[in-house]
PDB file of C-alpha atoms in Angstrom:
ATOM      1  CA  MET A   9      93.582-299.223  17.681  1.00 97.00           C
ATOM      2  CA  THR A  10      93.362-302.909  18.504  1.00 97.00           C
ATOM      3  CA  LYS A  11      94.327-305.006  21.496  1.00 97.00           C
ATOM      4  CA  ILE A  12      97.832-305.338  20.058  1.00 97.00           C
ATOM      5  CA  ASP A  13      98.367-301.563  20.313  1.00 97.00           C
ATOM      6  CA  ILE A  14      97.132-301.548  23.894  1.00 98.00           C
ATOM      7  CA  ILE A  15      99.492-304.424  24.735  1.00 98.00           C
ATOM      8  CA  GLN A  16     102.356-302.486  23.133  1.00 97.00           C
ATOM      9  CA  ASN A  17     101.518-299.432  25.279  1.00 97.00           C
ATOM     10  CA  VAL A  18     101.579-301.496  28.475  1.00 97.00           C
ATOM     11  CA  CYS A  19     104.842-303.048  27.337  1.00 96.00           C
ATOM     12  CA  ASP A  20     106.448-299.635  26.605  1.00 97.00           C
ATOM     13  CA  LYS A  21     105.206-297.794  29.669  1.00 96.00           C
ATOM     14  CA  LEU A  22     105.524-300.528  32.265  1.00 94.00           C
ATOM     15  CA  GLY A  23     108.629-302.255  30.950  1.00 92.00           C
ATOM     16  CA  PHE A  24     106.889-305.640  30.984  1.00 94.00           C
ATOM     17  CA  SER A  25     107.624-308.194  28.286  1.00 96.00           C
ATOM     18  CA  LYS A  26     105.209-308.498  25.382  1.00 96.00           C
ATOM     19  CA  LYS A  27     104.026-311.811  26.793  1.00 96.00           C
ATOM     20  CA  ASP A  28     103.374-310.493  30.311  1.00 96.00           C
ATOM     21  CA  SER A  29     101.660-307.382  28.937  1.00 97.00           C
ATOM     22  CA  ALA A  30      99.449-309.537  26.725  1.00 97.00           C
ATOM     23  CA  ARG A  31      98.436-311.759  29.657  1.00 96.00           C
ATOM     24  CA  ILE A  32      97.353-308.777  31.728  1.00 97.00           C
ATOM     25  CA  VAL A  33      95.490-307.037  28.900  1.00 97.00           C
ATOM     26  CA  GLU A  34      93.671-310.249  27.912  1.00 97.00           C
ATOM     27  CA  SER A  35      92.762-310.732  31.542  1.00 97.00           C
ATOM     28  CA  VAL A  36      91.291-307.195  31.766  1.00 97.00           C
ATOM     29  CA  PHE A  37      88.817-307.879  28.956  1.00 98.00           C
ATOM     30  CA  ASP A  38      88.125-311.502  29.936  1.00 97.00           C
ATOM     31  CA  ILE A  39      87.197-310.547  33.489  1.00 97.00           C
ATOM     32  CA  MET A  40      84.997-307.683  32.277  1.00 98.00           C
ATOM     33  CA  LYS A  41      83.244-310.056  29.858  1.00 97.00           C
ATOM     34  CA  ASP A  42      82.641-312.670  32.578  1.00 96.00           C
ATOM     35  CA  GLU A  43      81.209-310.054  34.904  1.00 96.00           C
ATOM     36  CA  LEU A  44      78.879-308.659  32.221  1.00 97.00           C
ATOM     37  CA  ALA A  45      77.798-312.150  31.147  1.00 95.00           C
ATOM     38  CA  ARG A  46      76.665-312.659  34.754  1.00 94.00           C
ATOM     39  CA  GLY A  47      74.514-309.545  34.434  1.00 94.00           C
ATOM     40  CA  GLN A  48      76.746-307.432  36.668  1.00 96.00           C
ATOM     41  CA  LYS A  49      77.793-303.897  35.826  1.00 97.00           C
ATOM     42  CA  VAL A  50      81.371-302.794  35.339  1.00 98.00           C
ATOM     43  CA  LYS A  51      82.277-299.263  36.379  1.00 98.00           C
ATOM     44  CA  ILE A  52      85.569-297.819  35.204  1.00 98.00           C
ATOM     45  CA  SER A  53      86.133-294.379  36.660  1.00 96.00           C
ATOM     46  CA  GLY A  54      87.420-291.894  34.109  1.00 96.00           C
ATOM     47  CA  PHE A  55      86.157-294.091  31.276  1.00 98.00           C
ATOM     48  CA  GLY A  56      82.557-295.159  31.704  1.00 98.00           C
ATOM     49  CA  ASN A  57      80.071-297.731  32.949  1.00 98.00           C
ATOM     50  CA  PHE A  58      79.034-300.928  31.211  1.00 98.00           C
ATOM     51  CA  VAL A  59      75.538-301.886  32.311  1.00 98.00           C
ATOM     52  CA  VAL A  60      73.357-304.879  31.409  1.00 96.00           C
ATOM     53  CA  LYS A  61      69.752-303.834  30.861  1.00 95.00           C
ATOM     54  CA  GLU A  62      66.651-306.008  30.766  1.00 92.00           C
ATOM     55  CA  LYS A  63      64.393-305.244  27.810  1.00 90.00           C
ATOM     56  CA  ASN A  64      60.765-306.293  27.855  1.00 91.00           C
ATOM     57  CA  SER A  65      59.270-308.016  24.854  1.00 91.00           C
ATOM     58  CA  ARG A  66      57.617-305.642  22.409  1.00 91.00           C
ATOM     59  CA  ARG A  67      55.888-305.577  19.074  1.00 92.00           C
ATOM     60  CA  GLY A  68      58.028-304.542  16.179  1.00 91.00           C
ATOM     61  CA  ARG A  69      57.881-304.540  12.437  1.00 90.00           C
ATOM     62  CA  ASN A  70      60.065-306.066   9.828  1.00 89.00           C
ATOM     63  CA  PRO A  71      61.151-302.867   8.073  1.00 89.00           C
ATOM     64  CA  GLN A  72      61.473-304.760   4.776  1.00 90.00           C
ATOM     65  CA  THR A  73      58.058-306.372   4.642  1.00 90.00           C
ATOM     66  CA  GLY A  74      56.100-304.349   7.198  1.00 88.00           C
ATOM     67  CA  ALA A  75      55.007-307.584   8.849  1.00 90.00           C
ATOM     68  CA  GLU A  76      54.378-307.261  12.576  1.00 91.00           C
ATOM     69  CA  ILE A  77      56.572-309.459  14.718  1.00 90.00           C
ATOM     70  CA  GLU A  78      57.082-310.080  18.411  1.00 90.00           C
ATOM     71  CA  ILE A  79      60.505-309.020  19.676  1.00 89.00           C
ATOM     72  CA  SER A  80      61.309-311.236  22.631  1.00 89.00           C
ATOM     73  CA  ALA A  81      62.491-310.004  26.027  1.00 91.00           C
ATOM     74  CA  ARG A  82      66.260-309.781  26.108  1.00 91.00           C
ATOM     75  CA  ARG A  83      69.256-308.481  27.964  1.00 94.00           C
ATOM     76  CA  VAL A  84      71.448-305.928  26.273  1.00 95.00           C
ATOM     77  CA  LEU A  85      74.748-304.347  27.165  1.00 97.00           C
ATOM     78  CA  THR A  86      74.877-300.552  27.260  1.00 97.00           C
ATOM     79  CA  PHE A  87      77.837-298.235  27.708  1.00 98.00           C
ATOM     80  CA  LYS A  88      77.512-294.894  29.399  1.00 97.00           C
ATOM     81  CA  SER A  89      80.547-292.707  28.977  1.00 97.00           C
ATOM     82  CA  SER A  90      82.044-290.938  31.982  1.00 97.00           C
ATOM     83  CA  GLN A  91      81.865-287.134  32.076  1.00 96.00           C
ATOM     84  CA  VAL A  92      85.663-287.116  32.149  1.00 95.00           C
ATOM     85  CA  LEU A  93      85.830-288.950  28.808  1.00 96.00           C
ATOM     86  CA  LYS A  94      83.135-286.780  27.243  1.00 95.00           C
ATOM     87  CA  LYS A  95      85.020-283.664  28.286  1.00 95.00           C
ATOM     88  CA  ALA A  96      88.296-285.058  26.978  1.00 95.00           C
ATOM     89  CA  LEU A  97      86.708-285.605  23.560  1.00 96.00           C
ATOM     90  CA  ASN A  98      85.447-282.032  23.407  1.00 94.00           C
ATOM     91  CA  GLN A  99      88.588-280.192  24.451  1.00 86.00           C
ATOM     92  CA  LYS A 100      90.082-277.977  21.809  1.00 66.00           C
TER      93      LYS A 100
ATOM     94  CA  MET B  12      82.482-304.262  39.678  1.00 97.00           C
ATOM     95  CA  THR B  13      84.701-301.201  39.850  1.00 98.00           C
ATOM     96  CA  LYS B  14      88.187-300.653  38.514  1.00 97.00           C
ATOM     97  CA  ARG B  15      89.525-301.581  41.934  1.00 97.00           C
ATOM     98  CA  ASP B  16      87.630-304.902  41.896  1.00 97.00           C
ATOM     99  CA  LEU B  17      88.888-305.558  38.385  1.00 97.00           C
ATOM    100  CA  ILE B  18      92.483-305.042  39.501  1.00 97.00           C
ATOM    101  CA  ALA B  19      91.966-307.354  42.488  1.00 96.00           C
ATOM    102  CA  ARG B  20      90.443-310.057  40.260  1.00 96.00           C
ATOM    103  CA  ILE B  21      93.331-309.902  37.784  1.00 96.00           C
ATOM    104  CA  GLN B  22      95.763-310.265  40.649  1.00 95.00           C
ATOM    105  CA  GLU B  23      93.966-313.370  41.913  1.00 95.00           C
ATOM    106  CA  GLN B  24      94.464-314.950  38.510  1.00 93.00           C
ATOM    107  CA  LEU B  25      97.954-313.667  37.801  1.00 94.00           C
ATOM    108  CA  THR B  26      99.519-313.807  41.250  1.00 94.00           C
ATOM    109  CA  GLU B  27     103.086-313.458  39.999  1.00 93.00           C
ATOM    110  CA  TYR B  28     102.646-309.769  39.146  1.00 94.00           C
ATOM    111  CA  PRO B  29     102.848-307.157  41.913  1.00 93.00           C
ATOM    112  CA  ARG B  30      99.558-305.417  42.601  1.00 93.00           C
ATOM    113  CA  LYS B  31     101.095-302.028  41.883  1.00 95.00           C
ATOM    114  CA  ASP B  32     102.078-303.106  38.377  1.00 95.00           C
ATOM    115  CA  VAL B  33      98.673-304.667  37.676  1.00 96.00           C
ATOM    116  CA  ALA B  34      96.966-301.453  38.791  1.00 97.00           C
ATOM    117  CA  HIS B  35      99.305-299.424  36.600  1.00 96.00           C
ATOM    118  CA  ALA B  36      98.681-301.720  33.606  1.00 97.00           C
ATOM    119  CA  VAL B  37      94.908-301.353  33.979  1.00 97.00           C
ATOM    120  CA  GLU B  38      95.285-297.565  34.030  1.00 97.00           C
ATOM    121  CA  ILE B  39      97.377-297.749  30.872  1.00 97.00           C
ATOM    122  CA  VAL B  40      94.730-299.901  29.134  1.00 98.00           C
ATOM    123  CA  PHE B  41      91.936-297.378  29.661  1.00 98.00           C
ATOM    124  CA  GLU B  42      94.153-294.329  29.222  1.00 97.00           C
ATOM    125  CA  SER B  43      95.317-295.720  25.841  1.00 97.00           C
ATOM    126  CA  MET B  44      91.709-296.019  24.766  1.00 98.00           C
ATOM    127  CA  VAL B  45      90.908-292.458  25.885  1.00 97.00           C
ATOM    128  CA  GLN B  46      93.927-291.142  23.957  1.00 97.00           C
ATOM    129  CA  ALA B  47      92.914-293.069  20.824  1.00 97.00           C
ATOM    130  CA  MET B  48      89.381-291.684  20.955  1.00 97.00           C
ATOM    131  CA  LYS B  49      90.753-288.166  21.424  1.00 96.00           C
ATOM    132  CA  LYS B  50      92.479-288.690  18.076  1.00 96.00           C
ATOM    133  CA  ASP B  51      89.178-289.880  16.573  1.00 95.00           C
ATOM    134  CA  GLU B  52      90.625-293.360  16.277  1.00 97.00           C
ATOM    135  CA  ARG B  53      88.375-296.388  16.177  1.00 97.00           C
ATOM    136  CA  ILE B  54      89.117-299.053  18.793  1.00 98.00           C
ATOM    137  CA  GLU B  55      88.457-302.700  18.000  1.00 98.00           C
ATOM    138  CA  ILE B  56      88.629-305.214  20.813  1.00 97.00           C
ATOM    139  CA  ARG B  57      87.800-308.575  19.312  1.00 94.00           C
ATOM    140  CA  GLY B  58      85.277-310.530  21.358  1.00 93.00           C
ATOM    141  CA  PHE B  59      84.407-307.437  23.381  1.00 97.00           C
ATOM    142  CA  GLY B  60      83.302-304.647  21.069  1.00 98.00           C
ATOM    143  CA  ASN B  61      84.249-301.510  19.168  1.00 98.00           C
ATOM    144  CA  PHE B  62      84.474-297.914  20.340  1.00 98.00           C
ATOM    145  CA  THR B  63      84.015-295.100  17.854  1.00 97.00           C
ATOM    146  CA  VAL B  64      83.719-291.349  18.227  1.00 97.00           C
ATOM    147  CA  ARG B  65      80.462-289.926  16.943  1.00 96.00           C
ATOM    148  CA  LYS B  66      79.403-286.344  16.461  1.00 94.00           C
ATOM    149  CA  ARG B  67      76.214-284.608  17.436  1.00 91.00           C
ATOM    150  CA  ASP B  68      75.233-281.687  15.221  1.00 90.00           C
ATOM    151  CA  PRO B  69      75.265-278.184  16.672  1.00 89.00           C
ATOM    152  CA  ARG B  70      71.810-277.044  17.660  1.00 89.00           C
ATOM    153  CA  ARG B  71      70.020-274.193  19.259  1.00 91.00           C
ATOM    154  CA  GLY B  72      68.953-275.263  22.722  1.00 89.00           C
ATOM    155  CA  ARG B  73      67.214-273.637  25.595  1.00 90.00           C
ATOM    156  CA  ASN B  74      68.214-273.163  29.167  1.00 89.00           C
ATOM    157  CA  PRO B  75      65.399-275.108  30.864  1.00 89.00           C
ATOM    158  CA  MET B  76      65.529-272.829  33.912  1.00 90.00           C
ATOM    159  CA  THR B  77      65.344-269.455  32.217  1.00 91.00           C
ATOM    160  CA  GLY B  78      64.056-270.373  28.755  1.00 88.00           C
ATOM    161  CA  ALA B  79      66.912-268.390  27.230  1.00 90.00           C
ATOM    162  CA  SER B  80      68.081-269.624  23.837  1.00 91.00           C
ATOM    163  CA  VAL B  81      71.638-270.948  23.774  1.00 90.00           C
ATOM    164  CA  ASP B  82      73.825-272.334  20.994  1.00 89.00           C
ATOM    165  CA  VAL B  83      74.984-275.888  21.637  1.00 88.00           C
ATOM    166  CA  PRO B  84      78.139-276.476  19.549  1.00 89.00           C
ATOM    167  CA  THR B  85      79.052-279.721  17.736  1.00 90.00           C
ATOM    168  CA  ARG B  86      79.852-282.312  20.339  1.00 92.00           C
ATOM    169  CA  ARG B  87      81.814-285.544  20.119  1.00 95.00           C
ATOM    170  CA  PHE B  88      80.857-288.554  22.183  1.00 95.00           C
ATOM    171  CA  PRO B  89      82.070-292.121  22.489  1.00 97.00           C
ATOM    172  CA  PHE B  90      79.891-294.843  21.046  1.00 97.00           C
ATOM    173  CA  PHE B  91      80.257-298.491  22.027  1.00 98.00           C
ATOM    174  CA  LYS B  92      79.034-301.303  19.844  1.00 98.00           C
ATOM    175  CA  VAL B  93      79.070-304.619  21.665  1.00 97.00           C
ATOM    176  CA  GLY B  94      80.778-307.509  19.883  1.00 97.00           C
ATOM    177  CA  LYS B  95      78.739-310.463  18.695  1.00 95.00           C
ATOM    178  CA  ASP B  96      80.152-312.981  21.189  1.00 94.00           C
ATOM    179  CA  LEU B  97      79.667-310.774  24.210  1.00 96.00           C
ATOM    180  CA  LYS B  98      76.222-309.710  23.019  1.00 96.00           C
ATOM    181  CA  GLU B  99      75.170-313.342  22.953  1.00 94.00           C
ATOM    182  CA  ARG B 100      76.704-314.124  26.321  1.00 95.00           C
ATOM    183  CA  VAL B 101      74.943-311.179  27.973  1.00 95.00           C
ATOM    184  CA  ASP B 102      71.574-312.194  26.520  1.00 92.00           C
ATOM    185  CA  ARG B 103      71.397-315.397  28.503  1.00 76.00           C
ATOM    186  CA  LYS B 104      67.818-316.098  27.419  1.00 60.00           C
ATOM    187  CA  LYS B 105      69.107-316.676  23.961  1.00 53.00           C
ATOM    188  CA  GLN B 106      71.642-319.121  25.361  1.00 53.00           C
ATOM    189  CA  ASP B 107      68.959-321.059  27.216  1.00 52.00           C
ATOM    190  CA  ILE B 108      67.184-321.738  23.965  1.00 48.00           C
ATOM    191  CA  GLY B 109      70.210-322.831  22.076  1.00 43.00           C
TER     192      GLY B 109
END
């Protein structure tokens, strides 16, 4: 599934034109991206939470050479699935 | 930001659509993704990331309260891999450098 399929679903179910559906769907992901880029979390009930986490710097190794390197502090995006979604994936 | 905030923000940008329809569209977006994952389909949102369904092997676990041994069956769970662009935007320290 890609964005095009999601746009098609909105189009079919809501009766919006392809163009209008595309604008709304693009806007959904753009706004989520902007919010996450600002370090804010995005909570979608029934789906899951997107959370930006701060990682401290740590020592790591280059698995190829074994050389020790410093991994700098960074911010990473994590996704925690909602219980509802987890259950949906495990229903028979 | 919650789903409600997201809907409100979209409406600020796309004022010509009634709020009810925007709310409905947002529900359809996430519901489509849930349905795809239920079918084990991979979801690719360019610039955002990919969702895949992964499996955890069945294992013998223990009830931490009673210590009784229980069988935990194979479980499926959603896995999100952040897209390159978003990954870089989130890690602002990287952006500061270059």
